[in-house]
CSV table of C-alpha atoms and ligand atoms in Angstrom, one decimal:
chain,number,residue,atom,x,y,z
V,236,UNK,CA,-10.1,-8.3,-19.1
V,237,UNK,CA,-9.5,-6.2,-15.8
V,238,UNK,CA,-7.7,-7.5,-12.8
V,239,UNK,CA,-9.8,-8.3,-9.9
V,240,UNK,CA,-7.7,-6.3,-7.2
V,241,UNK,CA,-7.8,-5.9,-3.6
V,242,UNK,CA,-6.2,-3.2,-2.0
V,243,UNK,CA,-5.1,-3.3,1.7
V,244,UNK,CA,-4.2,-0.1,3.0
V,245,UNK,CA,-3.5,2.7,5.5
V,246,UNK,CA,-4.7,5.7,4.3
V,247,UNK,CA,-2.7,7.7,4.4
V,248,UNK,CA,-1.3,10.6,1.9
V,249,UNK,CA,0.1,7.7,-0.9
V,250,UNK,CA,-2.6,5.3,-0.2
V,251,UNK,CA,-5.4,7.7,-1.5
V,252,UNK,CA,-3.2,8.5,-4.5
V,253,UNK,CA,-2.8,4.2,-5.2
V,254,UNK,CA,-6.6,4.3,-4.6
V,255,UNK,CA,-7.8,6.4,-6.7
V,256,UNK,CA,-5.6,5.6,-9.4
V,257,UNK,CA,-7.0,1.9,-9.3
V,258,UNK,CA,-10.7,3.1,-9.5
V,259,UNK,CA,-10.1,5.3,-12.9
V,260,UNK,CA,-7.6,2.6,-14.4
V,261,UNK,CA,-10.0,0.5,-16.9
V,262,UNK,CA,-7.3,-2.3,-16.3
V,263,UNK,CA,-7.9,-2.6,-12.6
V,264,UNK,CA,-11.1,-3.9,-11.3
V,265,UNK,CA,-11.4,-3.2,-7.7
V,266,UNK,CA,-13.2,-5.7,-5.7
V,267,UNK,CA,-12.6,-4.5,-2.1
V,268,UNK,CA,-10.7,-2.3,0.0
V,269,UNK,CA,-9.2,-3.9,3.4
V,270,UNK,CA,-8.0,-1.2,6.3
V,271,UNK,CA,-5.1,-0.9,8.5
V,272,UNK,CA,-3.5,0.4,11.0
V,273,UNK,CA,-0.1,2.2,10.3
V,274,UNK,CA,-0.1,5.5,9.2
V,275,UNK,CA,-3.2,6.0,11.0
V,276,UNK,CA,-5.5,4.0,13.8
V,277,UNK,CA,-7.3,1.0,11.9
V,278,UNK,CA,-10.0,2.9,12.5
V,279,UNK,CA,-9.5,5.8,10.9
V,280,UNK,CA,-8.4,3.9,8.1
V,281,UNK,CA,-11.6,2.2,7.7
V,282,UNK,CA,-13.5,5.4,7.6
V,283,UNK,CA,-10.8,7.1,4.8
V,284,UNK,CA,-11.2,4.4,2.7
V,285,UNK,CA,-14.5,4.8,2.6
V,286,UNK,CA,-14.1,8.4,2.1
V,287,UNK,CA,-11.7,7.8,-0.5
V,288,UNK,CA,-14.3,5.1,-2.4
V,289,UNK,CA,-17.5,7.8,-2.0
V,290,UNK,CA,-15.5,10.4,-3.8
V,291,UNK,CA,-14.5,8.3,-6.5
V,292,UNK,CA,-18.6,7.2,-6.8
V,293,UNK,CA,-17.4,3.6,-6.2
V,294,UNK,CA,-19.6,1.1,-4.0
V,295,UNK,CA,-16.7,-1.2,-3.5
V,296,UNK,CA,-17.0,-2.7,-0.2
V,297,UNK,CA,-14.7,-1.5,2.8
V,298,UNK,CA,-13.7,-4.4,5.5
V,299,UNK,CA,-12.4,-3.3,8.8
V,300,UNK,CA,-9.3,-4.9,9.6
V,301,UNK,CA,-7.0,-5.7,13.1
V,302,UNK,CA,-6.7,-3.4,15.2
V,303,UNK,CA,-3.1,-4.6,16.2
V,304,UNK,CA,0.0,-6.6,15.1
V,305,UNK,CA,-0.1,-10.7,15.4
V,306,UNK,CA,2.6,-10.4,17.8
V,307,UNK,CA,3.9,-7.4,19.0
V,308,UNK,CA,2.7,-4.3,20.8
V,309,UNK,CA,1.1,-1.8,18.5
V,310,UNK,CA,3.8,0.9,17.6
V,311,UNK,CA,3.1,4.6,16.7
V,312,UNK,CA,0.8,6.0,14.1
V,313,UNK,CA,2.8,7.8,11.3
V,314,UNK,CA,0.6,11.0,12.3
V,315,UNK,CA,3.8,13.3,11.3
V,316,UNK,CA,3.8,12.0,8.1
V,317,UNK,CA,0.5,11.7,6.8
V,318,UNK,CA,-1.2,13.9,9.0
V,319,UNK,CA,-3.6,13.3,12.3
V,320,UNK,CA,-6.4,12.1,10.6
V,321,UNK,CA,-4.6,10.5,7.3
V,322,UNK,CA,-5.0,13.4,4.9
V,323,UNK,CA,-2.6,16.1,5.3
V,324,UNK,CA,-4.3,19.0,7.5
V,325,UNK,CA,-7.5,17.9,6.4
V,326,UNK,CA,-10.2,17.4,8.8
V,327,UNK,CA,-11.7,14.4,9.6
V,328,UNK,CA,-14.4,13.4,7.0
V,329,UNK,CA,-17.5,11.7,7.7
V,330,UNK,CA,-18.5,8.7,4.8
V,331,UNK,CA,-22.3,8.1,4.5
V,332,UNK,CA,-21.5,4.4,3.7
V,333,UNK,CA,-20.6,1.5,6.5
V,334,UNK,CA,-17.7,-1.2,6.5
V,335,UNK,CA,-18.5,-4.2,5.3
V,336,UNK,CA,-20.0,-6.5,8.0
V,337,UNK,CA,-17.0,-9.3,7.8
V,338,UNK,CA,-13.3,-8.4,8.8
V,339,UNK,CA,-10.6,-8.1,6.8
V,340,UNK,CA,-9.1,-11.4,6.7
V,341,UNK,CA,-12.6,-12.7,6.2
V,342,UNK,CA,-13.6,-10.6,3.2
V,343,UNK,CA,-10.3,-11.1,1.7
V,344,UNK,CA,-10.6,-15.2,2.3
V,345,UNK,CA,-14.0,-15.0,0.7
V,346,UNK,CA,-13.0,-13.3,-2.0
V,347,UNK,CA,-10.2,-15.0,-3.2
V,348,UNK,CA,-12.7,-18.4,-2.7
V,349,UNK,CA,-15.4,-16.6,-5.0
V,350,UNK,CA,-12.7,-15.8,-8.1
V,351,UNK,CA,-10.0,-18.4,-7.7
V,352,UNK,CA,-7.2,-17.8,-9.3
V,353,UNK,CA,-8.4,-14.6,-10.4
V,354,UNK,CA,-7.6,-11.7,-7.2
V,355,UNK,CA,-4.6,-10.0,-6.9
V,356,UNK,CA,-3.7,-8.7,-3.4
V,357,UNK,CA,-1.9,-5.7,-3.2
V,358,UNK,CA,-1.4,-4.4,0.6
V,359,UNK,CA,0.5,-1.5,1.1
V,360,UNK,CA,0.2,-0.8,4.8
V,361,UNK,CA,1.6,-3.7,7.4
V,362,UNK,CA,1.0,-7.3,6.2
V,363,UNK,CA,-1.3,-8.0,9.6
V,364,UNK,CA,-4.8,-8.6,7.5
V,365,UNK,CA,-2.7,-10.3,4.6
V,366,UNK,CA,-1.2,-12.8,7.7
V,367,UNK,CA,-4.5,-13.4,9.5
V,368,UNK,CA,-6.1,-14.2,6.1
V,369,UNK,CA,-3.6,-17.0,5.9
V,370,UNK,CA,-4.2,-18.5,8.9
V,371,UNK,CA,-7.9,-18.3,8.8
V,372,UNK,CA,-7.7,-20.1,5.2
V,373,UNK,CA,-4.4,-21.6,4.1
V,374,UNK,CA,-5.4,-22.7,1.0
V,375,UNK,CA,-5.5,-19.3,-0.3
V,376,UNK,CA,-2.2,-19.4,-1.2
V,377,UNK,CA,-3.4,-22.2,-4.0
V,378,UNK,CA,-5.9,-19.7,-5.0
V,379,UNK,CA,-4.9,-15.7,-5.2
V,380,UNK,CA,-3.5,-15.0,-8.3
V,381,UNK,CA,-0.4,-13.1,-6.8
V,382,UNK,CA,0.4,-10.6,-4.4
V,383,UNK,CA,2.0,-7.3,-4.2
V,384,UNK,CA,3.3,-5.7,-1.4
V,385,UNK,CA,4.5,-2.2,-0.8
V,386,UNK,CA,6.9,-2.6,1.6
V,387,UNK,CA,10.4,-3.7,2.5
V,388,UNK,CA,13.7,-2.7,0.9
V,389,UNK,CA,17.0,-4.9,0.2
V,390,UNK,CA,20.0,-2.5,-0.4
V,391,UNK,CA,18.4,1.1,-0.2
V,392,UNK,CA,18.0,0.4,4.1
V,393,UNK,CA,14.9,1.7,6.1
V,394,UNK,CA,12.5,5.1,6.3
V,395,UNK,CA,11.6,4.7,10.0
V,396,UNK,CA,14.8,3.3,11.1
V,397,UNK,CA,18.0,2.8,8.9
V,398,UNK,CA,17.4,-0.5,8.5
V,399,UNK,CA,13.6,-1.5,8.3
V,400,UNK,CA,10.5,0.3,6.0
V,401,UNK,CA,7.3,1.2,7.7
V,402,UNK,CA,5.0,-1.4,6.5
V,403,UNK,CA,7.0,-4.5,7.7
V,404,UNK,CA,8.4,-2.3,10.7
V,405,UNK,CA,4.9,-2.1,12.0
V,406,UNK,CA,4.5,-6.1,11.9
V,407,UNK,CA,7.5,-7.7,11.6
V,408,UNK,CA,5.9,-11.3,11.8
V,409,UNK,CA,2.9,-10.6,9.2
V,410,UNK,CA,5.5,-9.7,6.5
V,411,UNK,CA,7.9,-12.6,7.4
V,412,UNK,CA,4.5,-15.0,7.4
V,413,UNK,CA,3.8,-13.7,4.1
V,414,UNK,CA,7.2,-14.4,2.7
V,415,UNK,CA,7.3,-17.6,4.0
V,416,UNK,CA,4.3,-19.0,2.4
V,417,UNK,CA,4.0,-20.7,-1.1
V,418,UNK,CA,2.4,-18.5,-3.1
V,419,UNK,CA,3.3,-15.6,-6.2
V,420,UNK,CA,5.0,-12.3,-4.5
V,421,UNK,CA,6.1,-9.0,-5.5
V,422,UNK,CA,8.0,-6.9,-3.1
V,423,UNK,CA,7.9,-3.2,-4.5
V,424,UNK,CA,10.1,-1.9,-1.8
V,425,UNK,CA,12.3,1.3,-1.4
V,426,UNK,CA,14.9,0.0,-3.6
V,427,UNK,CA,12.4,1.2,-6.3
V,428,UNK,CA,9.9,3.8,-4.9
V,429,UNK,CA,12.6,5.8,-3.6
V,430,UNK,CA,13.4,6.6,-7.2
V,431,UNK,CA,9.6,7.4,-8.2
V,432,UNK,CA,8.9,11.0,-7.1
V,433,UNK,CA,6.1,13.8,-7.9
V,434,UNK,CA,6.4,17.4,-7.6
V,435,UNK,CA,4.2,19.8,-6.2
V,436,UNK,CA,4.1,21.1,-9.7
V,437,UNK,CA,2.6,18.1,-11.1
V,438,UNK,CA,-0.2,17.9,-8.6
V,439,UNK,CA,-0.9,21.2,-9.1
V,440,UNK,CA,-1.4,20.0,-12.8
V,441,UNK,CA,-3.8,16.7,-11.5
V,442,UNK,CA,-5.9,19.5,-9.9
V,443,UNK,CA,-6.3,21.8,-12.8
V,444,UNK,CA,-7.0,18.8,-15.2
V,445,UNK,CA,-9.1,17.1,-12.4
V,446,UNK,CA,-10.7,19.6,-10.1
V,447,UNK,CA,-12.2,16.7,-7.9
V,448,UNK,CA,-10.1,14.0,-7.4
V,449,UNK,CA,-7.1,15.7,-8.5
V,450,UNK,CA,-7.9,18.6,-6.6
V,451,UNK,CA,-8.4,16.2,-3.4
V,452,UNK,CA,-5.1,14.8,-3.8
V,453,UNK,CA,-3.5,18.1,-4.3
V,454,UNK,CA,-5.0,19.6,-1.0
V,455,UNK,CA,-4.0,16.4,1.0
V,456,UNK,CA,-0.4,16.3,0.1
V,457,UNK,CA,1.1,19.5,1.1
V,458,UNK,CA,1.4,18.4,4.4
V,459,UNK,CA,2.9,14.8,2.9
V,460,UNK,CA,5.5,17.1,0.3
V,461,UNK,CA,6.7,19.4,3.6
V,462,UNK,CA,7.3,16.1,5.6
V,463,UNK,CA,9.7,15.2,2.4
V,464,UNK,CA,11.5,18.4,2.9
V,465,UNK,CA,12.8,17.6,6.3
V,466,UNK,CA,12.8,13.5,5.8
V,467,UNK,CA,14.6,13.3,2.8
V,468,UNK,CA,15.7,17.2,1.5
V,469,UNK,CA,13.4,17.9,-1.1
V,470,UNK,CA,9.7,18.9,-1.4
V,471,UNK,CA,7.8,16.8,-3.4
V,472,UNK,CA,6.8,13.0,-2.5
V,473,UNK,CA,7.8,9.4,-3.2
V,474,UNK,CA,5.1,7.1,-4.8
V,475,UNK,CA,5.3,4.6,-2.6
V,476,UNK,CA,1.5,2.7,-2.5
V,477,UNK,CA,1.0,4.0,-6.7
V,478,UNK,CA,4.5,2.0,-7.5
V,479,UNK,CA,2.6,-1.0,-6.4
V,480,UNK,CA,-0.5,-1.2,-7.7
V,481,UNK,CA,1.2,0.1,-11.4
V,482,UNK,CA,3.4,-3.0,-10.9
V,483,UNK,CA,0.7,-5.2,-11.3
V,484,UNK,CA,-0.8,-3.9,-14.4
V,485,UNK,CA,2.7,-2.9,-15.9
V,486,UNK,CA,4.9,-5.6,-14.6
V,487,UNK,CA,7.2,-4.3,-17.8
V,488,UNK,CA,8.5,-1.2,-15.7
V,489,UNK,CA,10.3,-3.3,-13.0
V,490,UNK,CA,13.1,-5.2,-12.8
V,491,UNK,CA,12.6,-8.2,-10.8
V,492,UNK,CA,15.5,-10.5,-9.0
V,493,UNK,CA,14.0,-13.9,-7.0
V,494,UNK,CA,15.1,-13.6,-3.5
V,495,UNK,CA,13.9,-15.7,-0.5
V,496,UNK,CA,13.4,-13.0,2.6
V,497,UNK,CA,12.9,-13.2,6.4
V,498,UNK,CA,12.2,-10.3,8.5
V,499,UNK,CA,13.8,-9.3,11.7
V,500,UNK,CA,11.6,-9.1,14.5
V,501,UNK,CA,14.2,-7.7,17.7
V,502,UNK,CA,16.6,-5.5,18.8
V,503,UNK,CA,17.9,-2.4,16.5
V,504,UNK,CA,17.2,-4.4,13.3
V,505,UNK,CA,13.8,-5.2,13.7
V,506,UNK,CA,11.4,-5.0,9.9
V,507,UNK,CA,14.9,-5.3,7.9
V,508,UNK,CA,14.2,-7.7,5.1
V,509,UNK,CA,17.0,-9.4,4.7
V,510,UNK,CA,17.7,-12.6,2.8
V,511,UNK,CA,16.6,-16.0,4.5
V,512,UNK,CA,18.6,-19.2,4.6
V,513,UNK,CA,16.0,-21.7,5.5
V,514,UNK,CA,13.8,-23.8,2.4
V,515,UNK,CA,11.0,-20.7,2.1
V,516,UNK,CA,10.4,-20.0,-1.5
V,517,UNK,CA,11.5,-16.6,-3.3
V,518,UNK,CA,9.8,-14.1,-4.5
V,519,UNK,CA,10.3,-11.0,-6.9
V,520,UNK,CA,12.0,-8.3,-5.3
V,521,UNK,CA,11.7,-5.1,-7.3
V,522,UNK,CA,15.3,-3.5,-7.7
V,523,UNK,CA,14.9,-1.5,-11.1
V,524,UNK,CA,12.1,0.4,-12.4
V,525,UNK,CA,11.1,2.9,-15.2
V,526,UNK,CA,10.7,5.7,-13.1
V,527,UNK,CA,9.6,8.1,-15.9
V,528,UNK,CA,6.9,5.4,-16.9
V,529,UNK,CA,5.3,4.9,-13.7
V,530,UNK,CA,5.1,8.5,-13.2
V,531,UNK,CA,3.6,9.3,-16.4
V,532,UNK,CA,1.0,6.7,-15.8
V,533,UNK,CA,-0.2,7.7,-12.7
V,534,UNK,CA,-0.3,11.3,-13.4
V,535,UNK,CA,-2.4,11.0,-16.8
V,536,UNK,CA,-4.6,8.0,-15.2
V,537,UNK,CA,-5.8,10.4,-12.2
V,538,UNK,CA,-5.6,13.4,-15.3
V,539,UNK,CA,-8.6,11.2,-16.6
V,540,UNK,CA,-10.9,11.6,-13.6
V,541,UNK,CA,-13.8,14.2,-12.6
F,8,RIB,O1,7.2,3.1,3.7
F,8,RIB,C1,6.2,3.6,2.9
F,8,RIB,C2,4.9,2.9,3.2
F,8,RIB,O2,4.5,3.1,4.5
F,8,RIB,C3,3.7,3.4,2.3
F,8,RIB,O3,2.8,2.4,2.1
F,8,RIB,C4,3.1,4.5,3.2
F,8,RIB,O4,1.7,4.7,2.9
F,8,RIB,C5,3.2,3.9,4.5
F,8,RIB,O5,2.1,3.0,4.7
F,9,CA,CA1,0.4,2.8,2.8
């Protein structure tokens, strides 16, 4: 049976590739997409997931999420890495289809209420809707199945600074709620994704063998594989938000060590992970992974597509 998934996200270059791959994979079933700020404006999140979910021909709901962090200011959009309106030099794109009429944190607390035990949540943008969900329902944690997060990073160090990852950098106090509560965590941080990389090459390939999806992914990730170039010497892109969601139907391809983490939330540090020494529980942190299998999977999955 397929895994009731909900994906919160920025999109965002990575997120439309994780997206996408979870609507053709017959393992995942997608029950809702949940928007946030962080490599774009929450808003224009909202309205690229929605994008992303018309092209696909999927009417999974879209649910507007915060606009900013729980605590502190809002920090910059990631504009120079995914682009000024999410999707490489694409312009912006109209969807025909409206957000869901609850928020973020609402839809996701429904959900889980409506399958217990059954929804997986996967966010791979800052932990802000994942955080507010908790604190509108706490008894969630009894009833999600698990959750995966893209985000963080124990001994590789940070992509926006050299210590913290984007994602927990943008809320430092969502991600270290979400670590501190009692319920089933995977951290797929950059101690795996940065060893998961595409070429341009290969997406060439997802556009020849899908001329729609494929071909979408292609056109929005030039601008993503040129901000690799001068961010991290090579052209080509880390799959950062498809890691994630391949970790939960293929758990097998990661290497898993229980660690209990805290987030630092001042001064040069803030978003490290780093490990906690107060009574909060572990969770999996991701420090090995079959880089050849995720890869494989992702490129024939979105191979499959129209
Ligand atoms: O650090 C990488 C993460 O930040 C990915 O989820 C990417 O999409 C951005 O949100
Ligand atoms: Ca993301």
């Amino acid at each position: 049976m397929a895994t009731k998934v909900i994906i919160d996200t920025d999109p965002g270059v990575d997120d439309a590739m994780a997206v996408l791959f979870a609507c053709l994979h017959p393992e995942i079933e997608l029950i809702g997409l949940t928007s946030i700020f962080g490599n774009v404006t929450t808003n224009i999140a909202t309205r690229n997931a929605r994008v992303l979910l018309e092209l696909a021909g999927s009417d999974v709901p879209v649910a507007g999420g915060a606009q900013k962090p729980i605590v502190q200011a809002s920090k910059e959009v990631a504009w120079e890495v995914h682009g000024h309106d999410g999707f490489g030099t694409l312009p912006p794109i109209e969807p025909k289809t409206l957000p869901h009429r609850l928020s973020a944190a609402e839809f996701i607390c429904a959900e889980v209420n409506k399958h217990p035990g059954e929804v997986v949540l996967c966010p791979v943008g800052p932990l802000t809707n994942i955080a507010l969900a908790l604190e509108l329902d706490p008894t969630i944690t009894e009833k999600v199945k698990s959750v995966t997060v893209m985000g963080g990073s124990l001994a590789e160090g940070g992509n926006v600074t050299s210590y913290a990852e984007a994602n927990i950098w943008q809320d430092p106090e969502a991600a270290d709620k979400v670590f501190a509560a009692y319920w089933d965590v995977t951290m797929v941080g950059l101690d795996v994704t940065h060893q998961v990389k595409c070429t341009p090459d290969e997406f060439t390939g997802l556009a020849e063998a899908s001329p729609k999806l494929g071909g979408f992914l292609n056109k929005i990730s030039q601008f993503y594989f040129d901000f690799h170039i001068e961010a991290n010497g090579f052209r080509g892109c880390y799959m950062h938000d498809p890691a994630a969601v391949i970790s939960i139907i293929r758990p097998e391809f990661f290497g898993t060590e229980p660690k209990a983490l805290t987030v630092v939330n001042d001064g040069e540090r803030v978003g490290e992970t780093v490990v906690a020494n107060d009574n909060r529980p572990d969770i999996a942190v991701c420090l090995k992974v079959d880089e050849e299998a995720v890869r494989s999977l992702f490129l024939e999955t979105i191979k499959s597509g129209s």
